[in-house]
Amino acid sequence: MSLENTSVNKNFGGWTKHYAHRSTTLNCDMRFAIYLPPQTAKGQKVPVIYWLSGLTCTDENFMQKAGAQRMASELGIAIVAPDTSPRGTDVADDDGYDLGQGAGFYINATQAPWNRHYRMYDYVLNELPQLIEATFPVSNKRSVFGHSMGGYGALVLALRNPERFQSVSAFSPIGNPVNCPWGQKAFNAYLGKDSATWADYDASLLMRNAVGAVPALVDQGEADDFLEEQLRPETLEAAAKASGYPLQLNRREGYDHSYYFIASFVEDHLRFHARHLNA
């Protein structure tokens, strides 16, 4: 698969790079960012954490705002951040910020016109890791984390595929999308009106019925404007309690939904993943 390197920036002894490539899963050109820590320059294969961003974001937000590279360099971990949806003039879109381009919700759409391109679940689970592991000096040890829509996506991927990930974490995830406006709008469009098909992409429902498990960490700001209507972390807590799922959920007083929140606790999340990736 042909990769186009669009930018390179050295930081903390490693390199933040952005690439474009043709995705066969999404049937369009895609972008992703990767941070390669300095250990890779010596031929060492390092584990990978996949970061999934939230609504309206691209592959750039996390790399520019989270301040994760310093700790990734110290820990010897690569970070990969894909875009949040397929994009292009022939890719279906919507006037709202919470549907269409920039709002792929990390699911496989089944309804037209979305099903032609919107297969972010398969892209993040299969195509992207295969590309990363074939191209860069990384191992097949993976973890996943994300924010908001991406936090929910990370949880869903790990809950449905515990054999593929060493750990999962999330900032402000959409905990119970089948019962919130963001999730209902997206699932109705992408998956159709039969709400029974939505359960496969609901973190709380999956956690309540989980068979396998990976360690999970969630941080939620208590000053988050979306807390009560959209995020509903109490549904994750209840699901974990019911199934005995290994979830640690921290409520952070005074913190909102922004990257200021993410930057404040990203080191905790990277250290959490490093413990499990290097176990």
Coordinates of N, CA and C in Angstrom, one line a residue, residues 153-242:
G153 N -15.7 5.0 21.0 CA -15.2 4.0 20.0 C -14.1 3.1 20.6
A154 N -13.2 3.7 21.4 CA -12.1 2.9 22.0 C -12.7 1.8 22.9
L155 N -13.7 2.1 23.7 CA -14.3 1.2 24.6 C -15.0 0.1 23.8
V156 N -15.7 0.4 22.7 CA -16.4 -0.6 21.9 C -15.4 -1.5 21.3
L157 N -14.3 -1.0 20.7 CA -13.3 -1.8 20.0 C -12.7 -2.8 21.0
A158 N -12.4 -2.4 22.2 CA -11.8 -3.2 23.2 C -12.8 -4.2 23.8
L159 N -14.0 -3.8 24.0 CA -15.0 -4.7 24.6 C -15.4 -5.8 23.6
R160 N -15.4 -5.5 22.3 CA -15.8 -6.5 21.3 C -14.6 -7.4 20.9
N161 N -13.4 -6.9 21.2 CA -12.2 -7.6 20.7 C -11.1 -7.6 21.8
P162 N -11.4 -8.2 23.0 CA -10.4 -8.2 24.1 C -9.1 -8.9 23.8
E163 N -9.1 -9.8 22.8 CA -7.9 -10.5 22.5 C -6.9 -9.6 21.6
R164 N -7.4 -8.5 21.2 CA -6.6 -7.6 20.3 C -5.9 -6.5 21.0
F165 N -6.4 -6.2 22.3 CA -5.9 -5.0 23.0 C -5.4 -5.4 24.4
Q166 N -4.3 -4.7 24.8 CA -3.8 -5.0 26.2 C -4.6 -4.2 27.2
S167 N -5.1 -3.0 26.8 CA -5.8 -2.1 27.7 C -6.6 -1.1 26.9
V168 N -7.5 -0.4 27.6 CA -8.3 0.6 27.0 C -8.6 1.8 28.0
S169 N -8.6 3.0 27.4 CA -9.0 4.1 28.3 C -9.7 5.2 27.5
A170 N -10.3 6.1 28.2 CA -11.2 7.1 27.6 C -11.3 8.3 28.4
F171 N -11.3 9.4 27.7 CA -11.7 10.7 28.3 C -13.1 11.1 27.9
S172 N -14.0 11.3 28.8 CA -15.3 11.8 28.6 C -16.0 11.0 27.5
P173 N -16.1 9.6 27.6 CA -16.7 8.9 26.5 C -18.2 9.0 26.5
I174 N -18.8 8.7 25.4 CA -20.3 8.6 25.3 C -20.6 7.2 25.8
G175 N -21.1 7.2 27.1 CA -21.2 5.9 27.8 C -22.3 5.0 27.3
N176 N -23.4 5.6 26.9 CA -24.6 4.8 26.6 C -25.3 5.4 25.3
P177 N -24.7 5.3 24.2 CA -25.2 6.1 23.0 C -26.6 5.7 22.5
V178 N -27.1 4.5 22.8 CA -28.4 4.2 22.4 C -29.5 5.1 23.1
N179 N -29.0 5.7 24.2 CA -30.0 6.5 25.0 C -29.5 8.0 25.1
C180 N -28.8 8.5 24.1 CA -28.4 9.9 24.1 C -28.6 10.5 22.7
P181 N -28.8 11.8 22.6 CA -29.1 12.4 21.3 C -28.0 12.1 20.2
W182 N -26.7 12.3 20.6 CA -25.7 12.0 19.6 C -25.8 10.6 19.1
G183 N -25.9 9.7 20.0 CA -25.9 8.3 19.5 C -27.1 7.9 18.7
Q184 N -28.3 8.4 19.2 CA -29.5 8.1 18.5 C -29.5 8.6 17.1
K185 N -29.0 9.8 16.9 CA -29.0 10.5 15.6 C -28.1 9.7 14.7
A186 N -26.9 9.4 15.2 CA -25.9 8.6 14.3 C -26.3 7.2 14.0
F187 N -26.8 6.5 15.0 CA -27.2 5.1 14.8 C -28.4 5.0 13.9
N188 N -29.3 5.9 14.0 CA -30.5 5.9 13.2 C -30.1 6.1 11.7
A189 N -29.1 6.9 11.5 CA -28.7 7.2 10.1 C -27.8 6.1 9.6
Y190 N -26.8 5.7 10.4 CA -25.8 4.7 9.9 C -26.3 3.3 10.0
L191 N -27.1 2.9 11.0 CA -27.5 1.5 11.2 C -29.0 1.3 10.9
G192 N -29.8 2.3 10.8 CA -31.2 2.1 10.5 C -32.1 2.2 11.7
K193 N -33.4 2.1 11.5 CA -34.4 2.4 12.6 C -34.5 1.2 13.6
D194 N -34.1 0.0 13.2 CA -34.2 -1.1 14.1 C -33.1 -0.9 15.2
S195 N -33.5 -0.4 16.4 CA -32.6 -0.2 17.5 C -32.0 -1.4 18.1
A196 N -32.5 -2.6 17.8 CA -31.9 -3.8 18.2 C -30.5 -4.0 17.7
T197 N -30.2 -3.4 16.5 CA -28.9 -3.5 15.9 C -27.9 -2.5 16.5
W198 N -28.3 -1.6 17.3 CA -27.5 -0.6 17.9 C -26.6 -1.1 19.0
A199 N -27.1 -2.2 19.7 CA -26.4 -2.7 20.9 C -25.0 -3.1 20.7
D200 N -24.6 -3.5 19.5 CA -23.2 -3.9 19.2 C -22.3 -2.7 19.3
Y201 N -22.8 -1.5 19.3 CA -21.9 -0.3 19.4 C -22.2 0.5 20.7
D202 N -22.7 -0.1 21.7 CA -23.0 0.6 22.9 C -22.1 0.1 24.0
A203 N -21.2 1.0 24.6 CA -20.2 0.5 25.5 C -20.8 0.0 26.8
S204 N -21.8 0.6 27.3 CA -22.4 0.2 28.6 C -23.1 -1.2 28.4
L205 N -23.8 -1.4 27.3 CA -24.5 -2.7 27.1 C -23.4 -3.8 26.8
L206 N -22.4 -3.5 26.1 CA -21.3 -4.5 25.9 C -20.6 -4.8 27.2
M207 N -20.3 -3.8 28.0 CA -19.6 -4.0 29.3 C -20.5 -4.8 30.3
R208 N -21.8 -4.6 30.2 CA -22.7 -5.3 31.1 C -22.7 -6.8 30.8
N209 N -22.5 -7.1 29.5 CA -22.5 -8.5 29.0 C -21.2 -9.1 28.6
A210 N -20.1 -8.4 29.1 CA -18.8 -8.8 28.6 C -18.4 -10.2 29.1
V211 N -17.7 -11.0 28.2 CA -17.2 -12.3 28.5 C -15.7 -12.1 28.8
G212 N -14.9 -11.7 27.8 CA -13.5 -11.3 28.1 C -13.4 -9.9 28.5
A213 N -12.2 -9.5 29.0 CA -12.1 -8.2 29.6 C -10.6 -7.7 29.4
V214 N -10.4 -6.5 29.2 CA -9.1 -5.8 29.3 C -9.2 -4.7 30.3
P215 N -8.2 -4.4 31.0 CA -8.2 -3.3 32.0 C -8.7 -2.0 31.4
A216 N -9.6 -1.3 32.0 CA -10.2 -0.1 31.5 C -10.1 1.1 32.5
L217 N -9.7 2.3 31.9 CA -9.6 3.5 32.7 C -10.4 4.6 32.0
V218 N -11.2 5.3 32.8 CA -12.0 6.4 32.2 C -11.9 7.6 33.1
D219 N -11.6 8.8 32.5 CA -11.6 10.0 33.3 C -12.8 10.9 32.7
Q220 N -13.5 11.5 33.6 CA -14.7 12.3 33.3 C -14.6 13.6 34.1
G221 N -14.6 14.7 33.4 CA -14.7 16.0 34.0 C -16.1 16.3 34.5
E222 N -16.2 16.8 35.7 CA -17.5 17.1 36.3 C -18.1 18.5 35.9
A223 N -17.3 19.3 35.2 CA -17.8 20.5 34.7 C -18.0 20.4 33.1
D224 N -18.1 19.2 32.7 CA -18.4 18.9 31.2 C -19.8 19.3 30.9
D225 N -19.9 20.2 29.9 CA -21.3 20.6 29.4 C -22.1 19.5 28.9
F226 N -21.5 18.4 28.4 CA -22.2 17.3 27.8 C -22.5 16.2 28.8
L227 N -22.1 16.3 30.1 CA -22.1 15.2 31.0 C -23.4 14.5 31.1
E228 N -24.5 15.3 31.5 CA -25.8 14.6 31.8 C -26.5 14.2 30.5
E229 N -26.5 15.0 29.5 CA -27.4 14.7 28.3 C -26.7 13.6 27.4
Q230 N -25.4 13.7 27.2 CA -24.7 12.9 26.2 C -23.8 11.8 26.7
L231 N -23.2 12.0 27.8 CA -22.1 11.1 28.2 C -22.5 10.0 29.2
R232 N -23.2 10.4 30.2 CA -23.8 9.5 31.1 C -22.8 8.4 31.7
P233 N -21.8 8.8 32.3 CA -20.8 7.8 32.8 C -21.4 6.9 33.9
E234 N -22.5 7.3 34.5 CA -23.1 6.4 35.5 C -23.5 5.1 34.9
T235 N -23.8 5.1 33.6 CA -24.2 3.8 32.9 C -23.0 2.9 32.8
L236 N -21.8 3.4 32.6 CA -20.6 2.5 32.6 C -20.3 2.0 34.0
E237 N -20.5 2.8 35.0 CA -20.3 2.4 36.4 C -21.2 1.2 36.7
A238 N -22.5 1.4 36.4 CA -23.5 0.4 36.7 C -23.2 -0.9 35.9
A239 N -22.8 -0.8 34.7 CA -22.5 -2.0 33.9 C -21.3 -2.7 34.4
A240 N -20.2 -2.0 34.8 CA -19.0 -2.6 35.4 C -19.3 -3.3 36.7
K241 N -20.2 -2.7 37.5 CA -20.6 -3.3 38.8 C -21.4 -4.6 38.5
A242 N -22.2 -4.6 37.5 CA -23.1 -5.7 37.3 C -22.3 -6.9 36.8

